[in-house]
Amino acid sequence: MKSALALALIASLAAAALPARAAGEFMTGKTLKVGLEGWVSDDSDETVRDSAAFGYVIGVHDAMSGTLVCSGDDVTQGLVVQAVLQYLRSHPESLNNSADTVVVAALKGVWPCRNS
């Protein structure tokens, strides 16, 4: 019993010593915009970053589909990415916001659901 308690205490202290993120998001509108700009360009050398941005947008779209975003069956992934990139270009004030809120705002602006 004492050894289990000691192990739990050591684990707690070790976890407390780990650095914590100051911000709640992993990606901002700015980092998303840079990645999407690279995704749509033909000469980007940052394929991992660009692919992560693409996947992020599609993931948020799919997570919100049918609740906040109603894009329909004829909408392609390319159209979704273009909608978000256009939003980021025309709303520079959103670049410091978390990427998920930016994506939702962009997609709701183009494909809102009737009940939201």
PDB file of C-alpha atoms in Angstrom:
ATOM      1  CA  MET A   1       0.000   0.000   0.000  1.00  0.00           C
ATOM      2  CA  LYS A   2       2.771   2.411   0.919  1.00  0.00           C
ATOM      3  CA  SER A   3       4.648   1.648  -2.287  1.00  0.00           C
ATOM      4  CA  ALA A   4       1.540   2.299  -4.402  1.00  0.00           C
ATOM      5  CA  LEU A   5       0.980   5.604  -2.625  1.00  0.00           C
ATOM      6  CA  ALA A   6       4.626   6.563  -3.075  1.00  0.00           C
ATOM      7  CA  LEU A   7       4.457   5.664  -6.764  1.00  0.00           C
ATOM      8  CA  ALA A   8       1.315   7.774  -7.217  1.00  0.00           C
ATOM      9  CA  LEU A   9       2.978  10.705  -5.450  1.00  0.00           C
ATOM     10  CA  ILE A  10       6.089  10.443  -7.627  1.00  0.00           C
ATOM     11  CA  ALA A  11       3.969  10.243 -10.779  1.00  0.00           C
ATOM     12  CA  SER A  12       1.982  13.316  -9.716  1.00  0.00           C
ATOM     13  CA  LEU A  13       5.129  15.309  -9.020  1.00  0.00           C
ATOM     14  CA  ALA A  14       6.657  14.261 -12.330  1.00  0.00           C
ATOM     15  CA  ALA A  15       3.522  15.269 -14.226  1.00  0.00           C
ATOM     16  CA  ALA A  16       3.452  18.644 -12.479  1.00  0.00           C
ATOM     17  CA  ALA A  17       7.029  19.300 -13.586  1.00  0.00           C
ATOM     18  CA  LEU A  18       6.172  18.853 -17.273  1.00  0.00           C
ATOM     19  CA  PRO A  19       5.710  22.044 -19.285  1.00  0.00           C
ATOM     20  CA  ALA A  20       2.111  22.994 -19.984  1.00  0.00           C
ATOM     21  CA  ARG A  21       0.750  24.829 -22.996  1.00  0.00           C
ATOM     22  CA  ALA A  22      -0.245  28.392 -22.232  1.00  0.00           C
ATOM     23  CA  ALA A  23      -2.879  28.438 -24.968  1.00  0.00           C
ATOM     24  CA  GLY A  24      -5.784  26.060 -25.315  1.00  0.00           C
ATOM     25  CA  GLU A  25      -5.450  25.527 -29.039  1.00  0.00           C
ATOM     26  CA  PHE A  26      -2.863  23.665 -31.062  1.00  0.00           C
ATOM     27  CA  MET A  27      -3.464  25.667 -34.240  1.00  0.00           C
ATOM     28  CA  THR A  28      -4.434  29.287 -34.803  1.00  0.00           C
ATOM     29  CA  GLY A  29      -6.006  30.938 -37.797  1.00  0.00           C
ATOM     30  CA  LYS A  30      -2.565  32.196 -38.792  1.00  0.00           C
ATOM     31  CA  THR A  31      -0.919  28.762 -38.803  1.00  0.00           C
ATOM     32  CA  LEU A  32      -3.941  27.347 -40.590  1.00  0.00           C
ATOM     33  CA  LYS A  33      -3.762  30.053 -43.268  1.00  0.00           C
ATOM     34  CA  VAL A  34      -0.058  29.436 -43.879  1.00  0.00           C
ATOM     35  CA  GLY A  35      -0.692  25.707 -44.273  1.00  0.00           C
ATOM     36  CA  LEU A  36      -3.677  26.168 -46.565  1.00  0.00           C
ATOM     37  CA  GLU A  37      -1.776  28.671 -48.704  1.00  0.00           C
ATOM     38  CA  GLY A  38       0.890  26.004 -49.100  1.00  0.00           C
ATOM     39  CA  TRP A  39      -1.704  23.324 -49.841  1.00  0.00           C
ATOM     40  CA  VAL A  40      -3.185  25.249 -52.756  1.00  0.00           C
ATOM     41  CA  SER A  41       0.177  26.377 -54.164  1.00  0.00           C
ATOM     42  CA  ASP A  42       2.260  24.252 -56.488  1.00  0.00           C
ATOM     43  CA  ASP A  43       5.631  25.109 -54.998  1.00  0.00           C
ATOM     44  CA  SER A  44       5.407  24.521 -51.244  1.00  0.00           C
ATOM     45  CA  ASP A  45       8.186  22.556 -49.571  1.00  0.00           C
ATOM     46  CA  GLU A  46       6.187  22.065 -46.357  1.00  0.00           C
ATOM     47  CA  THR A  47       3.997  19.116 -47.301  1.00  0.00           C
ATOM     48  CA  VAL A  48       3.541  17.892 -43.723  1.00  0.00           C
ATOM     49  CA  ARG A  49       2.424  21.323 -42.495  1.00  0.00           C
ATOM     50  CA  ASP A  50       0.199  21.832 -45.521  1.00  0.00           C
ATOM     51  CA  SER A  51      -1.355  18.374 -45.243  1.00  0.00           C
ATOM     52  CA  ALA A  52      -1.985  18.931 -41.532  1.00  0.00           C
ATOM     53  CA  ALA A  53      -3.854  22.148 -42.320  1.00  0.00           C
ATOM     54  CA  PHE A  54      -5.895  20.406 -45.015  1.00  0.00           C
ATOM     55  CA  GLY A  55      -6.749  17.516 -42.698  1.00  0.00           C
ATOM     56  CA  TYR A  56      -7.625  19.893 -39.881  1.00  0.00           C
ATOM     57  CA  VAL A  57     -10.163  21.742 -42.022  1.00  0.00           C
ATOM     58  CA  ILE A  58     -11.732  18.549 -43.322  1.00  0.00           C
ATOM     59  CA  GLY A  59     -11.841  17.102 -39.800  1.00  0.00           C
ATOM     60  CA  VAL A  60     -13.642  20.142 -38.391  1.00  0.00           C
ATOM     61  CA  HIS A  61     -16.010  20.097 -41.366  1.00  0.00           C
ATOM     62  CA  ASP A  62     -16.836  16.433 -40.808  1.00  0.00           C
ATOM     63  CA  ALA A  63     -17.255  16.910 -37.044  1.00  0.00           C
ATOM     64  CA  MET A  64     -19.694  19.799 -37.543  1.00  0.00           C
ATOM     65  CA  SER A  65     -21.489  18.363 -40.569  1.00  0.00           C
ATOM     66  CA  GLY A  66     -25.228  18.227 -40.060  1.00  0.00           C
ATOM     67  CA  THR A  67     -25.183  20.305 -36.878  1.00  0.00           C
ATOM     68  CA  LEU A  68     -23.469  23.624 -37.602  1.00  0.00           C
ATOM     69  CA  VAL A  69     -22.413  23.060 -41.214  1.00  0.00           C
ATOM     70  CA  CYS A  70     -24.715  21.670 -43.909  1.00  0.00           C
ATOM     71  CA  SER A  71     -22.630  21.589 -47.055  1.00  0.00           C
ATOM     72  CA  GLY A  72     -24.468  18.948 -49.064  1.00  0.00           C
ATOM     73  CA  ASP A  73     -23.281  15.935 -51.013  1.00  0.00           C
ATOM     74  CA  ASP A  74     -22.022  17.902 -54.019  1.00  0.00           C
ATOM     75  CA  VAL A  75     -19.411  19.838 -52.021  1.00  0.00           C
ATOM     76  CA  THR A  76     -15.832  18.624 -52.462  1.00  0.00           C
ATOM     77  CA  GLN A  77     -12.939  18.789 -50.030  1.00  0.00           C
ATOM     78  CA  GLY A  78     -11.337  21.339 -52.318  1.00  0.00           C
ATOM     79  CA  LEU A  79     -14.356  23.635 -52.056  1.00  0.00           C
ATOM     80  CA  VAL A  80     -14.306  23.331 -48.273  1.00  0.00           C
ATOM     81  CA  VAL A  81     -10.617  24.274 -48.126  1.00  0.00           C
ATOM     82  CA  GLN A  82     -11.129  27.165 -50.557  1.00  0.00           C
ATOM     83  CA  ALA A  83     -14.013  28.502 -48.447  1.00  0.00           C
ATOM     84  CA  VAL A  84     -11.883  28.515 -45.304  1.00  0.00           C
ATOM     85  CA  LEU A  85      -8.895  30.063 -47.070  1.00  0.00           C
ATOM     86  CA  GLN A  86     -11.084  32.801 -48.562  1.00  0.00           C
ATOM     87  CA  TYR A  87     -12.485  33.512 -45.094  1.00  0.00           C
ATOM     88  CA  LEU A  88      -8.980  33.773 -43.630  1.00  0.00           C
ATOM     89  CA  ARG A  89      -7.886  36.117 -46.413  1.00  0.00           C
ATOM     90  CA  SER A  90     -10.883  38.402 -45.973  1.00  0.00           C
ATOM     91  CA  HIS A  91     -10.939  38.316 -42.147  1.00  0.00           C
ATOM     92  CA  PRO A  92      -7.381  39.054 -40.967  1.00  0.00           C
ATOM     93  CA  GLU A  93      -8.743  39.842 -37.513  1.00  0.00           C
ATOM     94  CA  SER A  94      -9.446  36.113 -37.110  1.00  0.00           C
ATOM     95  CA  LEU A  95      -5.820  35.030 -37.563  1.00  0.00           C
ATOM     96  CA  ASN A  96      -5.152  34.995 -33.807  1.00  0.00           C
ATOM     97  CA  ASN A  97      -8.287  32.988 -33.037  1.00  0.00           C
ATOM     98  CA  SER A  98      -8.232  29.247 -32.555  1.00  0.00           C
ATOM     99  CA  ALA A  99      -8.378  27.438 -35.871  1.00  0.00           C
ATOM    100  CA  ASP A 100     -11.495  25.459 -35.000  1.00  0.00           C
ATOM    101  CA  THR A 101     -13.566  28.590 -34.413  1.00  0.00           C
ATOM    102  CA  VAL A 102     -12.240  30.086 -37.654  1.00  0.00           C
ATOM    103  CA  VAL A 103     -13.155  26.985 -39.655  1.00  0.00           C
ATOM    104  CA  VAL A 104     -16.647  26.820 -38.157  1.00  0.00           C
ATOM    105  CA  ALA A 105     -17.252  30.529 -38.813  1.00  0.00           C
ATOM    106  CA  ALA A 106     -16.062  30.181 -42.400  1.00  0.00           C
ATOM    107  CA  LEU A 107     -18.131  27.106 -43.149  1.00  0.00           C
ATOM    108  CA  LYS A 108     -21.267  28.380 -41.396  1.00  0.00           C
ATOM    109  CA  GLY A 109     -21.013  31.505 -43.521  1.00  0.00           C
ATOM    110  CA  VAL A 110     -21.118  29.460 -46.719  1.00  0.00           C
ATOM    111  CA  TRP A 111     -23.154  26.383 -45.731  1.00  0.00           C
ATOM    112  CA  PRO A 112     -25.279  27.171 -42.667  1.00  0.00           C
ATOM    113  CA  CYS A 113     -27.779  24.692 -41.322  1.00  0.00           C
ATOM    114  CA  ARG A 114     -31.335  25.941 -41.165  1.00  0.00           C
ATOM    115  CA  ASN A 115     -31.663  25.199 -37.453  1.00  0.00           C
ATOM    116  CA  SER A 116     -28.411  26.839 -36.283  1.00  0.00           C
TER     117      SER A 116
END
